[in-house]
Amino acid sequence: VQLQASGGGSVQAGGSLRLSCAASGRTFSMYAMSWFRQAPGKEREFVSAITTTAGSTYYADSVKGRFTISRDSTKNTMYLQMNSLKPEDTAVYYCGAARWAINSISVVDTDTYEYWGQGTQVTVSS
């Protein structure tokens, strides 16, 4: 599967953005999907994930209550609605896809995901 992330941009603190991750192919519904982010000089970190049927979602503590992950299998697209953005949310955001099941332990591991999109920059100014 090929992934294309979009929707990044520059906003002021307190603003909102919605990221999209479009997947190619007809097997999108078979993949668990995730968002990770990487700030300059830091390692890629887990943000959020969603299971194949959207039955379960996972969030990093730092974004709980502010970000919402969702997916639309009719459009082969995953979304990340980001509200109340903070300067510390500034990073390149990547979407990932995993062919096997995810759980609360495996979701945070980049090795869980077979495919990655190219990333989209999010910049939040104070």
Short mmCIF file of C-alpha atoms in Angstrom, two decimals:
data_model
loop_
_atom_site.label_atom_id
_atom_site.label_comp_id
_atom_site.label_asym_id
_atom_site.label_seq_id
_atom_site.Cartn_x
_atom_site.Cartn_y
_atom_site.Cartn_z
CA VAL A 1 0.00 0.00 0.00
CA GLN A 2 1.21 3.53 -0.76
CA LEU A 3 0.42 6.37 1.65
CA GLN A 4 0.16 10.09 0.96
CA ALA A 5 -0.08 12.46 3.91
CA SER A 6 -1.41 15.99 3.53
CA GLY A 7 -3.07 18.81 5.42
CA GLY A 8 -0.14 20.23 7.33
CA GLY A 9 0.49 23.93 7.65
CA SER A 10 1.28 26.80 9.98
CA VAL A 11 -1.16 27.86 12.68
CA GLN A 12 -1.11 29.83 15.88
CA ALA A 13 -1.41 28.16 19.24
CA GLY A 14 -4.99 27.19 19.95
CA GLY A 15 -5.75 26.65 16.28
CA SER A 16 -6.79 23.53 14.44
CA LEU A 17 -5.66 21.43 11.49
CA ARG A 18 -6.91 18.23 9.91
CA LEU A 19 -4.38 15.85 8.47
CA SER A 20 -5.29 13.28 5.85
CA CYS A 21 -3.55 10.09 4.82
CA ALA A 22 -4.73 8.69 1.50
CA ALA A 23 -3.94 5.05 0.76
CA SER A 24 -3.69 3.41 -2.63
CA GLY A 25 -5.11 0.01 -3.41
CA ARG A 26 -8.26 -1.81 -2.43
CA THR A 27 -6.92 -3.31 0.80
CA PHE A 28 -7.03 -0.18 2.95
CA SER A 29 -9.60 -1.73 5.27
CA MET A 30 -7.18 -4.56 6.07
CA TYR A 31 -4.58 -2.23 7.59
CA ALA A 32 -4.36 -0.73 11.03
CA MET A 33 -3.30 2.87 10.63
CA SER A 34 -1.31 5.30 12.71
CA TRP A 35 0.12 8.78 13.03
CA PHE A 36 3.60 9.46 14.30
CA ARG A 37 5.51 12.73 14.44
CA GLN A 38 9.12 13.78 14.47
CA ALA A 39 10.44 17.11 15.67
CA PRO A 40 13.93 18.35 14.73
CA GLY A 41 16.60 16.51 16.66
CA LYS A 42 14.12 14.08 18.19
CA GLU A 43 13.07 10.53 17.51
CA ARG A 44 9.83 9.70 15.76
CA GLU A 45 7.10 9.39 18.38
CA PHE A 46 3.67 7.82 18.45
CA VAL A 47 0.66 10.13 18.22
CA SER A 48 -2.41 8.00 17.49
CA ALA A 49 -3.61 4.78 15.90
CA ILE A 50 -6.82 3.14 14.75
CA THR A 51 -7.66 -0.49 14.14
CA THR A 52 -8.91 -1.91 10.86
CA THR A 53 -12.59 -1.60 11.72
CA ALA A 54 -12.12 1.61 13.71
CA GLY A 55 -13.27 -0.38 16.71
CA SER A 56 -10.36 0.85 18.79
CA THR A 57 -8.32 4.02 18.87
CA TYR A 58 -5.13 4.86 20.71
CA TYR A 59 -3.62 8.19 21.67
CA ALA A 60 -0.43 9.44 23.20
CA ASP A 61 -1.05 11.12 26.55
CA SER A 62 0.22 14.40 25.13
CA VAL A 63 -2.62 14.61 22.60
CA LYS A 64 -5.53 12.98 24.41
CA GLY A 65 -8.59 15.19 24.42
CA ARG A 66 -7.19 17.40 21.65
CA PHE A 67 -6.66 15.05 18.68
CA THR A 68 -9.16 12.68 17.09
CA ILE A 69 -8.26 9.90 14.68
CA SER A 70 -10.75 8.46 12.20
CA ARG A 71 -10.86 6.55 8.94
CA ASP A 72 -13.19 6.36 5.95
CA SER A 73 -12.86 3.09 4.08
CA THR A 74 -15.04 4.36 1.23
CA LYS A 75 -12.36 6.98 0.54
CA ASN A 76 -9.32 4.90 1.56
CA THR A 77 -8.37 7.76 3.84
CA MET A 78 -7.42 8.24 7.48
CA TYR A 79 -7.71 11.56 9.28
CA LEU A 80 -6.26 13.29 12.31
CA GLN A 81 -8.29 16.21 13.59
CA MET A 82 -5.98 18.34 15.72
CA ASN A 83 -7.51 20.97 17.98
CA SER A 84 -6.07 23.28 20.63
CA LEU A 85 -2.68 23.01 19.01
CA LYS A 86 0.41 23.86 21.03
CA PRO A 87 3.91 24.90 19.94
CA GLU A 88 5.17 21.52 21.14
CA ASP A 89 2.99 19.85 18.50
CA THR A 90 5.32 21.26 15.84
CA ALA A 91 6.78 18.36 13.87
CA VAL A 92 6.62 16.43 10.65
CA TYR A 93 3.66 14.08 10.87
CA TYR A 94 3.84 10.66 9.26
CA CYS A 95 1.13 8.10 8.65
CA GLY A 96 1.88 4.40 8.90
CA ALA A 97 0.06 1.18 7.99
CA ALA A 98 0.27 -2.22 9.65
CA ARG A 99 -1.06 -5.41 8.05
CA TRP A 100 -1.36 -7.25 11.37
CA ALA A 101 -3.37 -6.49 14.47
CA ILE A 102 -2.21 -3.79 16.83
CA ASN A 103 -2.59 -3.49 20.58
CA SER A 104 -1.80 -1.00 23.28
CA ILE A 105 1.81 -2.16 23.39
CA SER A 106 2.63 -2.53 19.71
CA VAL A 107 0.98 0.71 18.56
CA VAL A 108 3.81 2.89 19.84
CA ASP A 109 6.57 0.93 18.06
CA THR A 110 7.57 2.17 14.60
CA ASP A 111 8.57 -1.41 13.69
CA THR A 112 4.90 -2.40 13.88
CA TYR A 113 4.16 -0.54 10.65
CA GLU A 114 5.18 -1.83 7.25
CA TYR A 115 4.42 1.25 5.21
CA TRP A 116 4.94 4.96 5.74
CA GLY A 117 3.84 8.11 4.00
CA GLN A 118 6.21 10.95 3.16
CA GLY A 119 5.23 13.25 6.02
CA THR A 120 3.51 16.61 6.28
CA GLN A 121 4.87 19.57 8.26
CA VAL A 122 2.86 21.06 11.11
CA THR A 123 4.13 24.30 12.63
CA VAL A 124 2.44 25.89 15.64
CA SER A 125 3.54 29.36 16.68
CA SER A 126 3.01 30.86 20.12
#
